[in-house]
Every structure is written in C-alpha cells, then in structure tokens.
Coordinates of C-alpha atoms in Angstrom, one line a residue:
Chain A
X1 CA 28.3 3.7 -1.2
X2 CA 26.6 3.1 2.0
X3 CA 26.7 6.5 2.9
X4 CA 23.3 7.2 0.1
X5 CA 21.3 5.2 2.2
X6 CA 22.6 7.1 5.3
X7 CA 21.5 10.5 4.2
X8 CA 18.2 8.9 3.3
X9 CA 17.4 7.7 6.5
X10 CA 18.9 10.8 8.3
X11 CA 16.7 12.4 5.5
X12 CA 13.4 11.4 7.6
X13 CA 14.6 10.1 11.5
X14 CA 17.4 10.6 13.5
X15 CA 18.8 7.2 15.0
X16 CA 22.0 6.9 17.3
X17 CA 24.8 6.4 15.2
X18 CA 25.5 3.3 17.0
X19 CA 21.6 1.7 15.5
X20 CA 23.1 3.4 12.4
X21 CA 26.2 1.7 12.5
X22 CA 24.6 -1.6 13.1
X23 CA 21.9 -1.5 10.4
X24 CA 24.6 -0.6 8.1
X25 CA 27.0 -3.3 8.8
X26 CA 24.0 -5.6 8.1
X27 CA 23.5 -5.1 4.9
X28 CA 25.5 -6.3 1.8
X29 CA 25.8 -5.2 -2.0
X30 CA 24.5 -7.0 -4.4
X31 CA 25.3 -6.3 -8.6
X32 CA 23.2 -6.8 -11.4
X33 CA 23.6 -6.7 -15.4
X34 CA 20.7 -5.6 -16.8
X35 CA 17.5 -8.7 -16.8
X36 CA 19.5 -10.2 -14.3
X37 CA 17.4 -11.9 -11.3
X38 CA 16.6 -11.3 -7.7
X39 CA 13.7 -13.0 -7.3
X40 CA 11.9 -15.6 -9.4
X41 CA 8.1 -17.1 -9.2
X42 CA 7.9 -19.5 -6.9
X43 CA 11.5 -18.4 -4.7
X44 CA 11.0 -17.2 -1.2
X45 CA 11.9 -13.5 -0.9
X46 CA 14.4 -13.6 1.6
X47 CA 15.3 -9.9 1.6
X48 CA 14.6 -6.5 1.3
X49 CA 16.5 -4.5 -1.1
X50 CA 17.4 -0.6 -1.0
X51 CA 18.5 0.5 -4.6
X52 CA 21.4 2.3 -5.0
X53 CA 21.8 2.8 -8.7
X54 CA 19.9 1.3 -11.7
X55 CA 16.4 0.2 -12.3
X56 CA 14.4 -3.1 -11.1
X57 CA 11.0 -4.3 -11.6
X58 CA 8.8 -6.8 -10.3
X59 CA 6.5 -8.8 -12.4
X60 CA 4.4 -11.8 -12.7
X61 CA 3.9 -13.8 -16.3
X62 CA 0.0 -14.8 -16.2
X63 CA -1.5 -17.9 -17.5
X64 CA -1.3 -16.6 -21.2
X65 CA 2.7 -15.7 -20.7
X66 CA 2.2 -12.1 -20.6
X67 CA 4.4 -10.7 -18.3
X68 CA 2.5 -8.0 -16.1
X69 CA 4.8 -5.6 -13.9
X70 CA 3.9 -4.7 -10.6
X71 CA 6.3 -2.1 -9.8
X72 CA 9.0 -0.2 -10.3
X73 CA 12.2 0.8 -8.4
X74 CA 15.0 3.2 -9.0
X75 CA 17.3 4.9 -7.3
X76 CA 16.6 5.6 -3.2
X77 CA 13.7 2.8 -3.4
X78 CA 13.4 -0.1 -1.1
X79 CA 11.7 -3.3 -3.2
X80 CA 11.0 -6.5 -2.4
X81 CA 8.6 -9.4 -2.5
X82 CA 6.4 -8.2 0.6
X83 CA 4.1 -10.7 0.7
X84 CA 6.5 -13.3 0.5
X85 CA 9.1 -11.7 2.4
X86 CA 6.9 -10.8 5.8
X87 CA 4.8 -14.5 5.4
X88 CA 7.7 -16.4 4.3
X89 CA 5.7 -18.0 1.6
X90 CA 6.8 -18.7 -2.2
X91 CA 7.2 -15.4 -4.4
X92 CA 4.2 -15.2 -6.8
X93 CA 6.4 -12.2 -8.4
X94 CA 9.5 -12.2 -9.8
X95 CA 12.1 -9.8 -9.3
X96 CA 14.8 -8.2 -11.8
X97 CA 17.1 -5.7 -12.9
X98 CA 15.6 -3.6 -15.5
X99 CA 18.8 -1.3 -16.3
X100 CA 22.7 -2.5 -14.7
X101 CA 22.1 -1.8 -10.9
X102 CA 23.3 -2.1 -8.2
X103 CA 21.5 -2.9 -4.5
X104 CA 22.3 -3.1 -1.0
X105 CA 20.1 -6.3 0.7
X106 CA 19.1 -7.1 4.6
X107 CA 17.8 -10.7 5.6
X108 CA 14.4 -10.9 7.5
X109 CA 16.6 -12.3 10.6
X110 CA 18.7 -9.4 10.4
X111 CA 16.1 -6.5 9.9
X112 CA 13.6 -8.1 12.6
X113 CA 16.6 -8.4 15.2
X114 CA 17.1 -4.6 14.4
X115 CA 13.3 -3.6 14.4
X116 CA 12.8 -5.2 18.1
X117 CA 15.5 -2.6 19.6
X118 CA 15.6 0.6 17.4
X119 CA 12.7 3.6 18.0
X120 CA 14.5 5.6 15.4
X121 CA 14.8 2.6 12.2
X122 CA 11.3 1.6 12.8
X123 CA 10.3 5.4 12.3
X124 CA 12.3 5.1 9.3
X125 CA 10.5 2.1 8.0
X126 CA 6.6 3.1 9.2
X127 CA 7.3 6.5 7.4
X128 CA 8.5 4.8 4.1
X129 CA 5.7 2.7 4.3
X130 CA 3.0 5.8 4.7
X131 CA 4.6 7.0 1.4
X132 CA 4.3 3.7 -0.4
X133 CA 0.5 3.7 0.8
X134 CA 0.0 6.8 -0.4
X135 CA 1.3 6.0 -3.8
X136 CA -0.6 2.0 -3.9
X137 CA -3.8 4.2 -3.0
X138 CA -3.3 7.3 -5.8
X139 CA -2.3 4.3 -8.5
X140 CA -5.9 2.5 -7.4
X141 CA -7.4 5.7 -7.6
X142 CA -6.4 6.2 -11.2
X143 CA -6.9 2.8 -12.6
X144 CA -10.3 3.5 -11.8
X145 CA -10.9 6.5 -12.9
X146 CA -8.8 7.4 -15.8
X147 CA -8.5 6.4 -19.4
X148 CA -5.8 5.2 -20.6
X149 CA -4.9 8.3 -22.4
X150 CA -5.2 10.3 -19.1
X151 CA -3.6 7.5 -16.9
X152 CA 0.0 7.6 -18.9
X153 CA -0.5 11.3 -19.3
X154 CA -0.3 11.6 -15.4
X155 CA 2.4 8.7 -15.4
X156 CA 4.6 11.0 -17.3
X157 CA 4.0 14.3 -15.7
X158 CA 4.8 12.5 -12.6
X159 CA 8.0 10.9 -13.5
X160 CA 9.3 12.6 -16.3
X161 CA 12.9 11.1 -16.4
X162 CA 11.4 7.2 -15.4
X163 CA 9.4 7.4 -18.5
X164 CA 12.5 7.8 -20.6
X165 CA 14.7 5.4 -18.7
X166 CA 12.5 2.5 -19.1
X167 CA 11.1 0.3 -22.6
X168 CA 8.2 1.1 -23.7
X169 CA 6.8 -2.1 -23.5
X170 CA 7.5 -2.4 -19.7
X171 CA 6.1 1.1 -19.5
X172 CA 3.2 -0.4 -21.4
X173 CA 2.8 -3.2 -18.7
X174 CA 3.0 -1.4 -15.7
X175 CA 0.3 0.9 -16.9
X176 CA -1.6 -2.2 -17.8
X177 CA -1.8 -1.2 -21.5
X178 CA -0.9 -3.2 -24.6
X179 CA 2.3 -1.6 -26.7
X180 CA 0.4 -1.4 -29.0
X181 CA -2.2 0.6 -27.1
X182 CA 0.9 2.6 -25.9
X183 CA 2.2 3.6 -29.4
X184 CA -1.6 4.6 -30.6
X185 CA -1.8 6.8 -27.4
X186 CA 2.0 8.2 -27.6
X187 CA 1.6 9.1 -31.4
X188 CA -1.8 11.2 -30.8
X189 CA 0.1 13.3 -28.1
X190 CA 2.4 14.2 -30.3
X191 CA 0.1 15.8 -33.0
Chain B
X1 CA -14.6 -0.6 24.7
X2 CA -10.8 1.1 24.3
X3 CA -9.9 -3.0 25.4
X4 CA -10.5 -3.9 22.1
X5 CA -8.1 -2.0 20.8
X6 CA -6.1 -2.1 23.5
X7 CA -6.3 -6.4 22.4
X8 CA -5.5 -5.3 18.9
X9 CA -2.2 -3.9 19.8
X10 CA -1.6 -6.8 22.1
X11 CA -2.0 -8.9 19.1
X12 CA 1.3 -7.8 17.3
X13 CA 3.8 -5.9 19.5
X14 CA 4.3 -5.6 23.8
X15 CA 4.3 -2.1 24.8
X16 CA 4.8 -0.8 28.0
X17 CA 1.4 -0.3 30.3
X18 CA 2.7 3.7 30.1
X19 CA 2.7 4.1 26.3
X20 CA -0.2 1.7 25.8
X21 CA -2.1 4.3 28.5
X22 CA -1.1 7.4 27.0
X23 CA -2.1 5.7 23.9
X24 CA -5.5 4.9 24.7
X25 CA -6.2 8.2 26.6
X26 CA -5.2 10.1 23.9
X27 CA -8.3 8.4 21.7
X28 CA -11.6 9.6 21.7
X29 CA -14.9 7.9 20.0
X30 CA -17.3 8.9 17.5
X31 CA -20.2 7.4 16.4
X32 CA -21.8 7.3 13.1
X33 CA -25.3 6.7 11.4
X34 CA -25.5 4.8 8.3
X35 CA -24.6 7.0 5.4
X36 CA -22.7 9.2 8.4
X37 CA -19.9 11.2 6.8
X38 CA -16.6 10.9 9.1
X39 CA -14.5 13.3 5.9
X40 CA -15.9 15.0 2.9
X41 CA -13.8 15.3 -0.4
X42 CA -11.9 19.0 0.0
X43 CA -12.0 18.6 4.1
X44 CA -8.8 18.0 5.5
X45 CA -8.5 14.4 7.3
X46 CA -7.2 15.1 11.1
X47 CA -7.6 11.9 12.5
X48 CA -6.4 8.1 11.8
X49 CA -9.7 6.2 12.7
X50 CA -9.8 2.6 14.8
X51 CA -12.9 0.8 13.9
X52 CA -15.0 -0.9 16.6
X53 CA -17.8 -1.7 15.2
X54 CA -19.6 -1.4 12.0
X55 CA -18.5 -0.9 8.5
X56 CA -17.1 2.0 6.8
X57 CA -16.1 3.3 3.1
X58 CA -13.7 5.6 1.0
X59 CA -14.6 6.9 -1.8
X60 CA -15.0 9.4 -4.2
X61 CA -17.5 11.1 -7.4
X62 CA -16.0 11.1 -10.6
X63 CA -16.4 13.6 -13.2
X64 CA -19.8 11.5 -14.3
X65 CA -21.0 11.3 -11.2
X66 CA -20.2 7.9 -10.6
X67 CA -19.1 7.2 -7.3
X68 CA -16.2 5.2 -6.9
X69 CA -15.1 2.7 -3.9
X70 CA -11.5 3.2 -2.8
X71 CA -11.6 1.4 0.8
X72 CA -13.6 -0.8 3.2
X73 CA -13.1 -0.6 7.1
X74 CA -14.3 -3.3 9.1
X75 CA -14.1 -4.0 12.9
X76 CA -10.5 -3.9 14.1
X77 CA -9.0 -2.1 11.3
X78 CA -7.5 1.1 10.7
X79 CA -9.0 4.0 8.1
X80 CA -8.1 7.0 7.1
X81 CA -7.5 9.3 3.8
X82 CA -3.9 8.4 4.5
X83 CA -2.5 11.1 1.8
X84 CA -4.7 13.9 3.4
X85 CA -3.5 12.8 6.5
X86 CA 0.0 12.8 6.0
X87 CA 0.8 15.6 3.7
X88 CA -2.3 17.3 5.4
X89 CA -3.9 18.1 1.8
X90 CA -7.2 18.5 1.4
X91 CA -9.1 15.3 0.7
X92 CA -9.5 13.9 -2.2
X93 CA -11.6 10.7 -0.7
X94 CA -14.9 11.1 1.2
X95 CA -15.2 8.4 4.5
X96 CA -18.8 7.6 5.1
X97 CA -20.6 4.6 7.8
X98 CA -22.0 2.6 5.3
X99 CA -23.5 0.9 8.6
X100 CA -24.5 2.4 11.8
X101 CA -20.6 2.4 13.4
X102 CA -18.5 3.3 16.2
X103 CA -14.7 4.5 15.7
X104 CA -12.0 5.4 17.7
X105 CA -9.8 8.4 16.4
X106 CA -6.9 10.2 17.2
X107 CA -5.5 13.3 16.0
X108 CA -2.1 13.9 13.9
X109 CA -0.5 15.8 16.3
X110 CA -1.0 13.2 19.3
X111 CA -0.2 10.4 17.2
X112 CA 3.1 12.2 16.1
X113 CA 4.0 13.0 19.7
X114 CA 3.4 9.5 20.7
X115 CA 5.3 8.0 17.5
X116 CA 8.5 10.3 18.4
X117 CA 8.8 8.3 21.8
X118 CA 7.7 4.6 21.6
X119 CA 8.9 2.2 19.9
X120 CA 6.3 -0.6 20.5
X121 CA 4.0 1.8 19.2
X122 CA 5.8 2.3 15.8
X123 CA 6.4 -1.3 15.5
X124 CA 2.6 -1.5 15.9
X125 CA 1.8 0.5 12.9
X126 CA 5.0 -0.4 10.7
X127 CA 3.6 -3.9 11.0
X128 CA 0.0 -3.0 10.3
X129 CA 1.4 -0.8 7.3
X130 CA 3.3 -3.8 5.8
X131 CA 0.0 -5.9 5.8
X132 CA -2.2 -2.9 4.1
X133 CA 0.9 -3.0 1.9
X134 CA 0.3 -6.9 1.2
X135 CA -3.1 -6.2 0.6
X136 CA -3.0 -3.3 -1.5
X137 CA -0.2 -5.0 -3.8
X138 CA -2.5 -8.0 -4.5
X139 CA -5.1 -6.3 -5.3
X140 CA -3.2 -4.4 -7.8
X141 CA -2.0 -7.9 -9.6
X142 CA -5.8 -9.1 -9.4
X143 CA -7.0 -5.9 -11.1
X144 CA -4.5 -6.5 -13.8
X145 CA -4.5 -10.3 -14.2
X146 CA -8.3 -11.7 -13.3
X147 CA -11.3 -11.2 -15.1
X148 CA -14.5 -9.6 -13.4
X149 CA -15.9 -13.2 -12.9
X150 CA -12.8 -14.6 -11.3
X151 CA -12.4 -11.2 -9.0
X152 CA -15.6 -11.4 -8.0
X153 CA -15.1 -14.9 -7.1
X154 CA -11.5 -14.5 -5.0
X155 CA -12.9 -11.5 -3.0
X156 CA -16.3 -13.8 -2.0
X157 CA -13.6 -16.9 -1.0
X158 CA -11.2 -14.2 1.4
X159 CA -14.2 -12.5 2.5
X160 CA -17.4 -14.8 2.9
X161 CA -19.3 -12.0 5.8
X162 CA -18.4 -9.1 4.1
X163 CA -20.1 -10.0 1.0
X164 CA -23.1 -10.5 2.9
X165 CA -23.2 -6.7 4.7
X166 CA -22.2 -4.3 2.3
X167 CA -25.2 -3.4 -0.3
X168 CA -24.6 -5.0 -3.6
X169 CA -24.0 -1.7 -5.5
X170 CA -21.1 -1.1 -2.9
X171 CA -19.2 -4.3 -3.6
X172 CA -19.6 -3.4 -7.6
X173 CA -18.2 0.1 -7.1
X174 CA -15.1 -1.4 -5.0
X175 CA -14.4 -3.8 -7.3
X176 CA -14.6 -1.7 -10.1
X177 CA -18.3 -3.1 -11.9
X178 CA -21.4 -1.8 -12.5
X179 CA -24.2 -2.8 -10.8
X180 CA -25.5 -4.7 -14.0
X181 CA -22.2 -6.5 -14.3
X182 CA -22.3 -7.9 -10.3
X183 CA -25.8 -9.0 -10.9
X184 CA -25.0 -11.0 -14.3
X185 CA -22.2 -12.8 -12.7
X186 CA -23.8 -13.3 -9.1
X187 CA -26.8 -14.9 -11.4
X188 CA -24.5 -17.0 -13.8
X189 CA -22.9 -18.4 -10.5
X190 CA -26.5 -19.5 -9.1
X191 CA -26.9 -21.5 -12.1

C-alpha cells in the first residue's frame, strides 16, 4: 500500500529511488475505526500523516462544547496538527477518523533527518504546501464574501463525492453553519 | 539592501554562497507609492514579492463594492496572489502599497529554475510555507470560534505596531468588520 503514496510523489517530483526508498521505509501504518483518535486537545502532534483510505477531521470543542472542524482529509491528503507538530507545543485540535481509515505516519525526527538531505522530497513537500495555501486562501476568501447559501453551494460543486461521504452535521461545522442552518439551506435547493 | 534578505534566508536554512548569489541576482526591486498597485484583479501575478520596507495589502471588491482585505505584508515577509501565481490564472486579488514601500520580486520562471536545483533554497520556502500555513489555520479557528471583540483583541496582543500603521478602515476590512463595528469596540475598550 505504500506504493499510493509513491505515485503521488512521483505525481509532482522526481527523487532518486534511493531518497524514495528511505522516506518510505520511514513511515508506518496506522488503522482506525471510525471516531477513533489520532490526536486529542492538549497531545503534542508528533506526526504527519498521509491518508491512504478513509476520512479524518480535525476539530476543536469551544468553550460552549460545540465542536468546530477545521479540516478535512481524505484519500491522498497529508493532515496533521501543524502548529503543534512544527513548534512542538500542545495540540489545540484534535484529530480523528471520520469514516474506518487507514494512514501511513512519519515522526518530526524522521522527516527533518530526511528534509536536510533530499532536493527532490522537499520539492514534494513546498509544492503540497503551495496547494494547501491556495486552498486556506480561496476558503478565507469565501467566508468573507459569501452567504451561507452560496458558500455550501460552492462546497458542493467543488467536492461532489466529499459532500456525500461525510454527516451532515460535520459538513455543517466545517462550513461554520448550524445543522439546522444546513437543513433550511439544503431543503430550499431542492425546490 | 538585497542583505536583508539575503539575512532572512540566513535566518532558517545555510545555502551555498553560489545558490544564495544566483538567488539574489536573479531579484530585482520595485518601489511603490502609497495606494501603488503591484497586481490588479484580472492581471496575471508574475512575480513572488520580498518585502523591504513598507506595508502592503491583498484584496478584492465584492459584488457591493465593498472591498475586502485578504493579506497584509510587512517588512521581511513574502506576498503574492499565490493561486495566480501558481496555476498562472488571472487574479482574483488586487496587491496595493498601503504605505510608501519597497519590494523585491522575482519572476516564476527564475524561481522555478532555481527551485529545480537547490535544496537550501526549497527548504527555505517549504519552511516559510509551513509558517503561512500555521498562520492561516489559526486564523481560520479564530474566525469561527471568537467574537468580533475578542478578535479584535488577539490580533492587537500578536501585533501591537501593526495596529498602529495600517488606517483603521483597513484593519476592519481584514478582520472582516465594518468600520462602525471597529470603532464601537476600539471605544468600549477605552472605557
């Protein structure tokens, strides 16, 4: 199963398949039933994970104990804590399976060890990173512009097969809507 | 006044005098008047920009004709419509001085040359990447967990002298208030 994240890293660079080989070796597998745990508040984030089949989000639960998700991840995603991970402090997030899934992990020793020698991995990695800036900058873009008809309306045309994988209600939360809100909106569309 | 970023770089990663040199030379300036446009929404952004000095904005007009504040760039940071700049699309995000300024810039196709060969250099901007990351991650849990009062009041703690340069109507737009809202709470805090 390591071979999926093979192909996506041969997807965007082109490392020696010794850097490969080594990266590779250094990561593990990791299962989880569904609302099982990576990651919980107050846990450092020790890891970064690559997601190999299933669903996991990350959320916080604010003062009033609702539970706020951050993001998503499915399939071909790297997730972690970043905050936590890159300034070893306590998780403020909590991380956790959102469907059965299963992960592949690095440690921070591991992956820095590899990122001091290898042009081609931190390629991989800066590249990823542009795409998740791109997507953090469209998401600000619309929570500030949109309503939150047109905000899940984009959501949806977006990612089409997400939006039936995942509970309403964490769909809801990501979107920073109310169910409630959600079903008022969901039932208009489909007049 | 390339030293300064030349120090920037120095900061996080150790690249060799040659790719730090063909780094440098490969950057030009530009200087800008308050209210300067660097990119106008539909232009296509060619050029990741270094700040040196000075202050700089993203944003764009909404359908009302409301503008809206995506970005701030202040002195040693990096700025640019990072989605028009990677998928080379037009912009959707104008970048305007919002003080006289001076900026360093390089073009895509120098930058990709460069990024194909060293890997100090991609180490540089993976790191950077993973902070804007950190950055733009808390800001999306703020947005969705703190009221107006309490944003207001975590942006002023993490950045006391930036509250005092940018124009109050600036600092509403970016964090998403009207004017009248900023005033309210800046005058309920005097109290």
């Amino acid at each position: 199963m390591k071979d999926q994240l093979k192909n996506h890293i041969l997807k965007f660079v082109s490392p020696p398949e010794s850097d490969l080989q080594t990266f590779l070796d250094a990561m593990t597998f990791e299962t989880l039933k569904n609302k099982e745990s990576l990651i919980k508040q107050g846990q450092y984030c020790k890891h970064q994970y690559f997601i190999l089949k299933g669903c996991l989000r990350s959320f916080f639960v604010n003062e009033k104990g609702v539970e706020k998700i951050v993001n998503f991840g499915i399939e071909n995603w790297w997730l972690t804590n970043i905050d936590s991970f890159i300034n070893q402090t306590p998780s403020k997030l909590n991380i956790q399976a959102a469907e059965d899934s299963i992960v592949l992990k690095i440690n921070k020793q591991k992956l820095d060890t590899i990122l001091k020698d290898s042009l081609e991995l931190n390629r991989y990695f800066r590249i990823i990173l542009e795409k998740v800036r791109i997507a953090d900058q469209r998401r600000i873009q619309f929570i500030y512009n949109l309503s939150g008809e047109e905000l899940y309306s984009i959501f949806c045309k977006h990612n089409p097969d997400f939006v039936q994988r995942v509970p309403q209600y964490m769909l809801a939360s990501y979107l920073g809507f109310t169910p409630e809100f959600l079903s008022k909106i969901r039932g208009r569309k489909k007049i």
